[in-house]
Tab-separated table of C-alpha atoms and ligand atoms in Angstrom:
chain	number	residue	atom	x	y	z
A	1	MET	CA	16.121	-22.918	9.115
A	2	ILE	CA	13.006	-21.066	7.940
A	3	ILE	CA	14.987	-19.567	5.083
A	4	ALA	CA	16.268	-22.985	3.926
A	5	ILE	CA	12.786	-24.569	4.142
A	6	SER	CA	11.309	-21.591	2.268
A	7	ILE	CA	13.796	-21.974	-0.574
A	8	VAL	CA	13.245	-25.735	-0.903
A	9	ILE	CA	9.425	-25.439	-0.884
A	10	ALA	CA	9.408	-22.557	-3.363
A	11	LEU	CA	11.719	-24.389	-5.771
A	12	ALA	CA	9.631	-27.574	-5.515
A	13	LEU	CA	6.386	-25.681	-6.141
A	14	ALA	CA	7.886	-23.723	-9.006
A	15	THR	CA	9.244	-26.854	-10.692
A	16	TRP	CA	5.940	-28.645	-10.238
A	17	GLN	CA	4.049	-25.756	-11.764
A	18	TRP	CA	6.519	-25.519	-14.599
A	19	LEU	CA	6.231	-29.183	-15.476
A	20	HIS	CA	2.478	-29.569	-15.089
A	21	SER	CA	0.887	-26.355	-16.258
A	22	THR	CA	0.400	-24.807	-19.631
A	23	ILE	CA	2.646	-21.976	-18.422
A	24	GLU	CA	0.219	-19.150	-18.960
A	25	PRO	CA	0.036	-16.038	-16.781
A	26	ALA	CA	-2.851	-16.155	-14.308
A	27	PRO	CA	-5.580	-13.553	-14.869
A	28	PHE	CA	-4.997	-10.403	-12.811
A	29	GLY	CA	-6.573	-10.589	-9.361
A	30	THR	CA	-6.422	-14.397	-9.243
A	31	LYS	CA	-5.085	-16.125	-6.157
A	32	THR	CA	-1.942	-17.952	-7.252
A	33	TYR	CA	0.115	-20.552	-5.380
A	34	GLU	CA	2.788	-17.922	-4.968
A	35	SER	CA	0.494	-15.326	-3.342
A	36	GLN	CA	-1.088	-17.907	-1.029
A	37	TRP	CA	2.254	-19.389	-0.100
A	38	SER	CA	3.992	-16.082	0.698
A	39	THR	CA	1.016	-14.966	2.832
A	40	LEU	CA	1.163	-18.257	4.742
A	41	ILE	CA	4.893	-17.908	5.462
A	42	ASN	CA	4.570	-14.194	6.352
A	43	THR	CA	1.787	-15.056	8.788
A	44	MET	CA	3.938	-17.820	10.304
A	45	ILE	CA	6.844	-15.386	10.719
A	46	HIS	CA	4.425	-12.991	12.422
A	47	ASP	CA	2.542	-15.472	14.611
A	48	ASP	CA	4.810	-18.419	15.279
A	49	LEU	CA	8.340	-17.064	15.802
A	50	PRO	CA	9.091	-16.559	19.506
A	51	ALA	CA	8.606	-12.988	20.735
A	52	TRP	CA	12.355	-12.563	21.383
A	53	VAL	CA	13.197	-12.818	17.649
A	54	PRO	CA	14.019	-9.225	16.687
A	55	THR	CA	12.061	-7.304	14.057
A	56	TRP	CA	15.114	-6.739	11.817
A	57	PHE	CA	15.606	-10.527	11.568
A	58	ARG	CA	11.929	-11.003	10.676
A	59	VAL	CA	12.266	-8.304	7.987
A	60	TYR	CA	15.165	-10.216	6.398
A	61	ALA	CA	13.223	-13.511	6.618
A	62	ILE	CA	10.206	-11.916	4.933
A	63	GLY	CA	12.489	-10.394	2.274
A	64	VAL	CA	13.864	-13.855	1.468
A	65	VAL	CA	10.372	-15.384	1.341
A	66	ASP	CA	9.265	-12.614	-0.982
A	67	THR	CA	12.230	-12.989	-3.253
A	68	VAL	CA	11.878	-16.741	-3.439
A	69	ALA	CA	8.091	-16.998	-3.633
A	70	THR	CA	7.297	-14.056	-5.839
A	71	VAL	CA	10.406	-13.356	-7.800
A	72	LEU	CA	11.715	-16.818	-8.679
A	73	TRP	CA	8.129	-17.778	-9.461
A	74	LYS	CA	7.912	-14.945	-11.919
A	75	ARG	CA	11.336	-15.720	-13.362
A	76	ILE	CA	10.578	-19.419	-13.887
A	77	ILE	CA	6.930	-19.253	-14.878
A	78	GLU	CA	5.749	-16.795	-17.454
A	79	ALA	CA	4.438	-13.770	-15.590
A	80	ASN	CA	2.023	-10.958	-16.256
A	81	THR	CA	3.467	-7.628	-17.331
A	82	ALA	CA	2.495	-4.058	-16.533
A	83	GLU	CA	1.878	-3.469	-20.264
A	84	GLN	CA	-0.663	-6.353	-20.379
A	85	LEU	CA	-2.396	-4.952	-17.322
A	86	VAL	CA	-2.644	-1.466	-18.809
A	87	ARG	CA	-4.014	-2.957	-22.039
A	88	THR	CA	-6.468	-5.213	-20.164
A	89	TYR	CA	-8.032	-2.587	-17.945
A	90	ALA	CA	-7.415	0.665	-19.733
A	91	THR	CA	-8.585	-0.046	-23.221
A	92	SER	CA	-10.790	-3.100	-23.697
A	93	ASN	CA	-13.301	-3.799	-20.960
A	94	ASN	CA	-13.140	-0.745	-18.705
A	95	LYS	CA	-16.066	1.569	-19.254
A	96	VAL	CA	-14.434	4.436	-17.365
A	97	ASN	CA	-13.204	7.202	-19.622
A	98	ASN	CA	-9.588	7.450	-18.533
A	99	ASN	CA	-8.900	10.639	-20.473
A	100	SER	CA	-10.780	12.692	-17.923
A	101	ARG	CA	-9.227	11.017	-14.864
A	102	LEU	CA	-6.510	12.650	-12.784
A	103	CYS	CA	-3.917	10.868	-10.657
A	104	ILE	CA	-1.438	12.404	-8.216
A	105	ILE	CA	1.534	10.221	-7.281
A	106	THR	CA	4.222	11.054	-4.741
A	107	GLY	CA	7.735	9.866	-5.612
A	108	GLY	CA	6.606	9.271	-9.190
A	109	ASP	CA	10.093	10.164	-10.463
A	110	SER	CA	11.912	7.008	-9.397
A	111	GLY	CA	11.666	3.216	-9.105
A	112	ILE	CA	8.156	1.785	-8.832
A	113	GLY	CA	6.510	5.234	-8.829
A	114	LEU	CA	8.027	6.131	-12.202
A	115	GLU	CA	6.659	2.914	-13.731
A	116	VAL	CA	3.210	3.442	-12.191
A	117	ALA	CA	3.184	6.981	-13.627
A	118	ARG	CA	4.216	5.569	-17.025
A	119	GLY	CA	1.429	2.952	-16.928
A	120	LEU	CA	-1.200	5.518	-15.988
A	121	ARG	CA	-0.023	7.849	-18.766
A	122	GLU	CA	-0.291	4.980	-21.243
A	123	ALA	CA	-3.800	4.288	-19.943
A	124	GLY	CA	-4.635	7.888	-20.832
A	125	LEU	CA	-4.841	9.449	-17.364
A	126	ARG	CA	-3.630	12.935	-16.529
A	127	VAL	CA	-0.713	12.469	-14.103
A	128	ILE	CA	0.757	14.897	-11.573
A	129	ILE	CA	4.030	13.753	-10.051
A	130	ALA	CA	4.990	15.034	-6.614
A	131	SER	CA	8.803	14.995	-6.434
A	132	ARG	CA	11.127	15.813	-3.587
A	133	THR	CA	13.283	18.043	-5.823
A	134	ALA	CA	12.662	20.070	-9.001
A	135	GLU	CA	15.670	18.344	-10.579
A	136	HIS	CA	14.109	14.878	-10.141
A	137	ALA	CA	10.802	16.226	-11.451
A	138	GLN	CA	12.567	17.355	-14.639
A	139	GLN	CA	14.170	13.929	-15.035
A	140	ALA	CA	10.718	12.319	-14.732
A	141	LYS	CA	9.408	14.608	-17.467
A	142	ALA	CA	12.352	13.593	-19.654
A	143	HIS	CA	11.358	9.920	-19.180
A	144	LEU	CA	7.589	10.253	-19.454
A	145	GLY	CA	6.967	13.251	-21.704
A	146	ASP	CA	6.193	16.926	-21.274
A	147	ASP	CA	2.485	16.418	-20.665
A	148	VAL	CA	3.249	14.936	-17.231
A	149	GLU	CA	2.858	17.693	-14.645
A	150	CYS	CA	5.280	17.993	-11.753
A	151	LEU	CA	5.143	19.641	-8.344
A	152	THR	CA	7.498	19.407	-5.384
A	153	VAL	CA	6.813	18.247	-1.830
A	154	GLU	CA	9.126	17.444	1.069
A	155	LEU	CA	7.431	14.693	3.046
A	156	THR	CA	9.677	15.178	6.077
A	157	SER	CA	7.980	18.541	6.653
A	158	ILE	CA	4.377	19.012	7.766
A	159	LYS	CA	4.522	22.594	6.466
A	160	SER	CA	5.610	21.431	2.999
A	161	VAL	CA	2.767	18.854	2.891
A	162	ARG	CA	0.272	21.583	3.799
A	163	GLN	CA	1.697	23.916	1.100
A	164	PHE	CA	1.603	21.100	-1.469
A	165	ALA	CA	-2.061	20.332	-0.709
A	166	ALA	CA	-2.901	24.040	-1.037
A	167	LYS	CA	-1.094	24.175	-4.417
A	168	VAL	CA	-3.054	21.152	-5.675
A	169	LYS	CA	-6.337	22.734	-4.565
A	170	ARG	CA	-5.522	25.834	-6.621
A	171	MET	CA	-4.699	23.710	-9.702
A	172	VAL	CA	-7.542	21.177	-9.585
A	173	PRO	CA	-11.291	21.763	-9.179
A	174	LYS	CA	-12.988	20.288	-6.087
A	175	GLY	CA	-13.791	16.609	-6.695
A	176	GLY	CA	-11.187	16.510	-9.476
A	177	ILE	CA	-8.684	14.020	-8.009
A	178	ASP	CA	-9.574	10.483	-9.083
A	179	ILE	CA	-6.548	8.688	-7.659
A	180	LEU	CA	-4.013	9.672	-5.008
A	181	ILE	CA	-1.041	7.306	-4.764
A	182	ASN	CA	1.108	7.758	-1.673
A	183	ASN	CA	4.093	5.944	-3.158
A	184	ALA	CA	7.139	7.884	-1.880
A	185	GLY	CA	9.104	6.186	0.863
A	186	ILE	CA	12.504	5.527	2.413
A	187	MET	CA	13.976	2.446	4.097
A	188	ASN	CA	16.674	1.888	6.700
A	189	THR	CA	18.161	5.365	6.189
A	190	PRO	CA	20.598	6.687	8.837
A	191	CYS	CA	18.602	8.031	11.768
A	192	HIS	CA	17.332	11.561	11.242
A	193	ILE	CA	14.895	13.377	13.500
A	194	THR	CA	13.029	15.935	11.369
A	195	SER	CA	12.382	19.563	12.315
A	196	ASP	CA	8.846	18.412	13.277
A	197	GLY	CA	10.423	16.019	15.794
A	198	PHE	CA	9.696	12.685	14.060
A	199	ASP	CA	11.860	9.827	12.827
A	200	ALA	CA	12.226	10.601	9.096
A	201	GLN	CA	11.136	7.065	8.110
A	202	PHE	CA	7.949	7.402	10.143
A	203	GLN	CA	7.168	10.863	8.789
A	204	THR	CA	7.903	9.987	5.134
A	205	ASN	CA	6.291	6.538	5.044
A	206	CYS	CA	3.339	7.024	7.360
A	207	LEU	CA	2.533	10.418	8.850
A	208	SER	CA	2.844	12.639	5.766
A	209	PRO	CA	0.963	10.262	3.419
A	210	PHE	CA	-1.833	10.082	6.003
A	211	TYR	CA	-1.919	13.865	6.510
A	212	LEU	CA	-1.780	14.582	2.762
A	213	SER	CA	-4.662	12.166	2.151
A	214	LEU	CA	-6.808	13.830	4.825
A	215	LEU	CA	-6.052	17.299	3.439
A	216	LEU	CA	-6.907	16.230	-0.124
A	217	LEU	CA	-10.014	14.190	0.804
A	218	PRO	CA	-12.420	17.084	0.080
A	219	TRP	CA	-10.822	17.305	-3.402
A	220	MET	CA	-11.243	13.602	-4.212
A	221	ASN	CA	-13.797	12.399	-6.748
A	222	LYS	CA	-16.665	11.430	-4.439
A	223	LYS	CA	-18.160	8.851	-6.806
A	224	GLN	CA	-15.113	6.744	-7.632
A	225	GLY	CA	-12.037	8.226	-5.924
A	226	ARG	CA	-9.248	5.900	-4.818
A	227	ILE	CA	-6.482	6.519	-2.288
A	228	LEU	CA	-3.507	4.144	-2.297
A	229	PHE	CA	-0.792	3.801	0.332
A	230	ALA	CA	2.487	1.966	-0.360
A	231	ALA	CA	2.839	-0.452	2.539
A	232	SER	CA	5.176	-3.461	2.535
A	233	SER	CA	5.137	-7.143	3.490
A	234	THR	CA	7.579	-6.133	6.257
A	235	LEU	CA	4.480	-5.064	8.198
A	236	TYR	CA	4.248	-8.773	9.168
A	237	ALA	CA	7.591	-8.298	10.957
A	238	ALA	CA	6.497	-5.399	13.167
A	239	SER	CA	5.257	-5.843	16.702
A	240	PRO	CA	1.430	-5.965	16.844
A	241	ASP	CA	1.673	-3.764	19.957
A	242	LEU	CA	2.375	-0.820	17.597
A	243	ASP	CA	4.784	1.027	19.865
A	244	LEU	CA	3.689	4.665	19.365
A	245	SER	CA	6.898	5.999	20.928
A	246	LEU	CA	8.890	4.772	17.890
A	247	ALA	CA	7.509	7.740	15.909
A	248	ARG	CA	9.866	10.100	17.713
A	249	LYS	CA	12.604	7.692	18.789
A	250	GLU	CA	16.207	7.767	17.578
A	251	TYR	CA	17.895	4.531	16.466
A	252	GLY	CA	21.427	3.306	15.821
A	253	TRP	CA	21.924	0.506	13.287
A	254	ASP	CA	18.361	-0.862	13.514
A	255	GLY	CA	16.504	1.234	10.947
A	256	LEU	CA	14.600	-1.800	9.614
A	257	THR	CA	12.517	-2.049	12.800
A	258	HIS	CA	11.397	1.566	12.301
A	259	TYR	CA	10.672	0.887	8.614
A	260	ALA	CA	8.473	-2.155	9.395
A	261	HIS	CA	6.704	-0.175	12.131
A	262	SER	CA	5.977	2.738	9.750
A	263	LYS	CA	4.482	0.329	7.194
A	264	LEU	CA	2.311	-1.493	9.752
A	265	TYR	CA	1.148	1.864	11.105
A	266	ILE	CA	0.112	3.166	7.655
A	267	SER	CA	-1.767	-0.078	6.945
A	268	VAL	CA	-3.691	0.400	10.226
A	269	LEU	CA	-4.484	4.043	9.376
A	270	SER	CA	-5.521	3.038	5.865
A	271	GLU	CA	-7.964	0.457	7.255
A	272	ILE	CA	-9.498	2.915	9.758
A	273	LEU	CA	-9.727	5.715	7.172
A	274	GLY	CA	-11.506	3.338	4.784
A	275	GLN	CA	-13.896	2.346	7.566
A	276	HIS	CA	-14.675	5.998	8.425
A	277	LEU	CA	-15.339	6.732	4.741
A	278	ARG	CA	-17.685	3.754	4.476
A	279	ASP	CA	-19.479	4.839	7.675
A	280	SER	CA	-20.004	8.306	6.206
A	281	HIS	CA	-21.458	6.627	3.063
A	282	GLY	CA	-18.622	7.951	0.901
A	283	ASN	CA	-17.486	6.142	-2.228
A	284	VAL	CA	-13.792	6.974	-1.917
A	285	GLN	CA	-11.950	3.665	-1.591
A	286	VAL	CA	-8.744	3.257	0.392
A	287	PHE	CA	-6.151	0.566	-0.315
A	288	CYS	CA	-2.646	-0.254	0.790
A	289	TYR	CA	-0.356	-2.602	-1.069
A	290	HIS	CA	2.945	-4.450	-1.209
A	291	PRO	CA	4.587	-4.115	-4.644
A	292	GLY	CA	6.873	-7.160	-4.238
A	293	ALA	CA	10.638	-7.280	-3.642
A	294	VAL	CA	11.700	-4.754	-6.277
A	295	ARG	CA	15.240	-3.675	-7.200
A	296	THR	CA	15.244	0.108	-6.639
A	297	ASN	CA	17.165	2.841	-4.814
A	298	LEU	CA	15.126	1.968	-1.716
A	299	PHE	CA	17.774	-0.624	-0.807
A	300	SER	CA	20.770	1.716	-1.048
A	301	HIS	CA	21.096	1.951	2.754
A	302	THR	CA	20.797	-1.789	3.433
A	303	THR	CA	24.313	-3.291	3.354
A	304	LEU	CA	23.445	-6.761	2.054
A	305	PHE	CA	21.847	-5.245	-1.055
A	306	ALA	CA	24.581	-2.663	-1.629
A	307	LEU	CA	27.674	-4.936	-1.426
A	308	PRO	CA	29.306	-5.280	-4.873
A	309	ILE	CA	28.977	-9.107	-5.114
A	310	SER	CA	25.470	-9.576	-3.690
A	311	SER	CA	24.309	-6.440	-5.479
A	312	HIS	CA	24.646	-8.172	-8.891
A	313	VAL	CA	22.737	-11.207	-7.637
A	314	PHE	CA	19.874	-9.012	-6.419
A	315	ASP	CA	19.923	-7.072	-9.715
A	316	PHE	CA	19.241	-10.380	-11.414
A	317	ILE	CA	16.688	-12.030	-9.134
A	318	MET	CA	14.573	-9.182	-7.753
A	319	LEU	CA	11.537	-7.794	-9.559
A	320	THR	CA	12.050	-4.922	-11.967
A	321	PRO	CA	10.311	-1.597	-11.159
A	322	SER	CA	7.899	-2.326	-14.016
A	323	GLU	CA	6.927	-5.664	-12.397
A	324	GLY	CA	6.629	-3.868	-9.052
A	325	ALA	CA	4.153	-1.432	-10.629
A	326	ILE	CA	1.618	-4.193	-11.389
A	327	THR	CA	-0.247	-4.273	-8.048
A	328	PRO	CA	-0.623	-0.460	-7.665
A	329	LEU	CA	-1.638	-0.192	-11.343
A	330	TYR	CA	-4.218	-2.915	-10.788
A	331	LEU	CA	-5.661	-0.994	-7.819
A	332	CYS	CA	-5.872	2.139	-9.998
A	333	LEU	CA	-7.304	0.599	-13.159
A	334	ALA	CA	-9.354	-2.456	-12.217
A	335	PRO	CA	-13.117	-1.922	-12.084
A	336	ALA	CA	-14.615	-1.677	-8.571
A	337	SER	CA	-16.184	-5.144	-8.917
A	338	LYS	CA	-12.680	-6.666	-9.097
A	339	LEU	CA	-11.617	-5.001	-5.866
A	340	SER	CA	-14.305	-6.398	-3.538
A	341	ALA	CA	-13.339	-8.683	-0.707
A	342	ALA	CA	-12.803	-12.251	-1.848
A	343	ARG	CA	-15.586	-14.755	-1.235
A	344	GLY	CA	-15.426	-16.396	2.171
A	345	THR	CA	-13.718	-13.439	3.851
A	346	LYS	CA	-15.366	-10.813	6.051
A	347	PRO	CA	-17.660	-8.906	3.667
A	348	ARG	CA	-16.284	-5.450	2.950
A	349	GLU	CA	-16.840	-3.535	-0.214
A	350	SER	CA	-13.245	-2.647	-0.919
A	351	GLY	CA	-10.023	-1.547	0.667
A	352	GLY	CA	-7.548	-3.681	2.581
A	353	TYR	CA	-3.988	-4.752	1.915
A	354	TRP	CA	-3.044	-6.113	-1.524
A	355	SER	CA	-0.073	-8.023	-2.855
A	356	SER	CA	0.379	-9.728	-6.256
A	357	THR	CA	-2.976	-8.166	-7.295
A	358	VAL	CA	-4.724	-10.195	-4.584
A	359	ARG	CA	-6.223	-8.955	-1.334
A	360	GLN	CA	-4.311	-10.485	1.582
A	361	PRO	CA	-5.074	-10.747	5.307
A	362	VAL	CA	-3.067	-8.482	7.619
A	363	PRO	CA	-2.085	-9.176	11.211
A	364	GLY	CA	-4.294	-7.561	13.817
A	365	CYS	CA	-2.930	-4.784	16.047
A	366	LYS	CA	-3.762	-4.253	19.685
A	367	ASN	CA	-4.139	-0.488	19.965
A	368	VAL	CA	-5.592	0.714	16.668
A	369	GLU	CA	-7.899	3.398	18.088
A	370	LYS	CA	-5.027	4.809	20.137
A	371	ALA	CA	-2.860	4.755	16.998
A	372	TRP	CA	-5.521	6.656	14.993
A	373	LYS	CA	-5.855	9.355	17.665
A	374	ALA	CA	-2.070	9.643	18.023
A	375	ALA	CA	-1.675	10.084	14.249
A	376	LEU	CA	-4.268	12.891	14.208
A	377	ASP	CA	-2.493	14.484	17.136
A	378	PHE	CA	0.891	14.230	15.341
A	379	CYS	CA	-0.695	16.037	12.353
A	380	GLY	CA	-2.070	18.761	14.645
A	381	LEU	CA	-5.691	17.765	13.894
A	382	THR	CA	-8.500	17.344	16.413
A	383	ILE	CA	-11.006	14.498	15.983
A	384	PRO	CA	-13.816	16.921	14.856
A	385	GLU	CA	-11.416	18.500	12.313
A	386	ALA	CA	-10.571	15.068	10.904
A	387	GLU	CA	-14.258	14.104	10.796
A	388	ALA	CA	-15.019	17.320	8.902
A	389	LEU	CA	-12.381	16.431	6.277
A	390	ILE	CA	-13.785	12.898	5.976
A	391	ARG	CA	-17.364	14.138	5.542
A	392	ALA	CA	-16.515	17.127	3.303
B	401	NAP	N1	11.277	-1.749	-3.624
B	401	NAP	C1	10.656	-2.652	-2.861
B	401	NAP	O1	11.033	-3.836	-2.832
B	401	NAP	C2	9.515	-2.244	-2.006
B	401	NAP	C3	8.899	-3.236	-1.210
B	401	NAP	C4	7.829	-2.874	-0.394
B	401	NAP	C5	7.388	-1.565	-0.391
B	401	NAP	N2	8.016	-0.614	-1.174
B	401	NAP	C6	7.523	0.776	-1.088
B	401	NAP	O2	7.275	1.273	-2.391
B	401	NAP	C7	7.473	2.697	-2.404
B	401	NAP	C8	8.358	3.105	-3.578
B	401	NAP	O3	9.654	2.577	-3.348
B	401	NAP	P1	10.742	2.345	-4.481
B	401	NAP	O4	11.249	0.977	-4.274
B	401	NAP	O5	10.251	2.739	-5.815
B	401	NAP	O6	11.894	3.341	-3.967
B	401	NAP	P2	12.695	4.546	-4.678
B	401	NAP	O7	13.066	4.175	-6.073
B	401	NAP	O8	13.785	4.886	-3.727
B	401	NAP	O9	11.620	5.709	-4.756
B	401	NAP	C9	11.225	6.401	-3.616
B	401	NAP	C10	10.632	7.733	-4.028
B	401	NAP	O10	10.225	8.422	-2.833
B	401	NAP	C11	10.743	9.743	-2.880
B	401	NAP	N3	10.990	10.298	-1.558
B	401	NAP	C12	11.793	9.821	-0.589
B	401	NAP	N4	11.802	10.649	0.461
B	401	NAP	C13	10.984	11.684	0.149
B	401	NAP	C14	10.584	12.867	0.827
B	401	NAP	N5	11.047	13.164	2.040
B	401	NAP	N6	9.736	13.713	0.206
B	401	NAP	C15	9.260	13.424	-1.022
B	401	NAP	N7	9.598	12.333	-1.717
B	401	NAP	C16	10.462	11.458	-1.137
B	401	NAP	C17	12.078	9.573	-3.602
B	401	NAP	O11	12.551	10.835	-4.036
B	401	NAP	P3	14.153	11.097	-4.162
B	401	NAP	O12	14.607	10.162	-5.221
B	401	NAP	O13	14.246	12.532	-4.513
B	401	NAP	O14	14.737	10.792	-2.818
B	401	NAP	C18	11.667	8.643	-4.723
B	401	NAP	O15	11.044	9.354	-5.750
B	401	NAP	C19	8.049	3.064	-1.033
B	401	NAP	O16	7.034	3.557	-0.202
B	401	NAP	C20	8.542	1.729	-0.493
B	401	NAP	O17	8.560	1.680	0.908
B	401	NAP	C21	9.041	-0.928	-1.973
């Protein structure tokens, strides 16, 4: 029912816009009908569906809303491009000298990450890609050019994350990281409990990005550093109770529930980390974002997207990786003034959850402090150790 209503409303809105507007892309960071509408429906799916509706069903419903609201909108109405965004913020009106800025991006060898790395290179930044394998790192170099640097990290291993952070600290002077993009992720993969004892989706999408960010915090540019976490609109599907036991729990066919949980959890950690940094008067900004419904390898374990017939349909209607790169590129390149909380919302300097280059509200969670302490514990950090990294 919700799916049918969503499709009808989106088509009506899109047609109306098409007929009545001058069909020009909205300026980056502008609230569009599409961004307002998809937030409204996501919030309804989160708040108004009865509690017995399972998370995996909510994930599918949100996926359909996303595809209809964001993707058809962009297909029917002329949309912004990543190239325009790079031109807008990297060359003309941005006073920051990009040539001296350094960005590290995990999973920058595939899908959205590869396009973000490309955009940042074109904007003149120095880019270090953190790949899972040396082979994928080489392929990224072949796509982007030899001046892109590559390192390897296995995000399903706490030891590998620690070794990666140590390697970066040897390569880069303290304060030398301008942007850290925690892009790498997996979705709905067959259940795998890692050697550290965590569900691989939780460790890859949430725990390791959080741990890596804490370890690299003392190396971030203290005046204008930015840390980005890839979240997902599926966070609206997860239970607000934030079941901490899911981090170590096995699953059968229901990997989507664990995916949505990992994305809600990282959005909660991102918010608290940003708050701690503000409290310690630091200028490092923390954001999480939803890139849109983007056709990438991420969907290779989700049957509906992998079936031969539906696969072609999704190839056609979903966003391209380059379109999916727009929101993270915006968070990297837009001047700080463009990233403040929108007027009328709770005043906060920056941070939050972004989609379609607009800051969006996120559902509240019940046990955020417990979740923060549990995450530190999972990383093997005490609260004073974490505070020392935040203040360093
Ligand atoms: N596509 C969407 O519609 C969508 C929507 C919402 C959020 N997102 C998020 O956006 C991010 C990028 O996704 P994508 O769509 O671009 O997917 P993708 O093309 O599959 O890229 C994922 C990247 O993460 C890397 N990775 C996976 N597991 C890793 C590990 N254990 N250690 C190190 N690197 C690992 C992959 O490396 P290998 O190739 O070597 O495995 C790959 O480079 C993810 O966090 C995803 O959850 C995507």
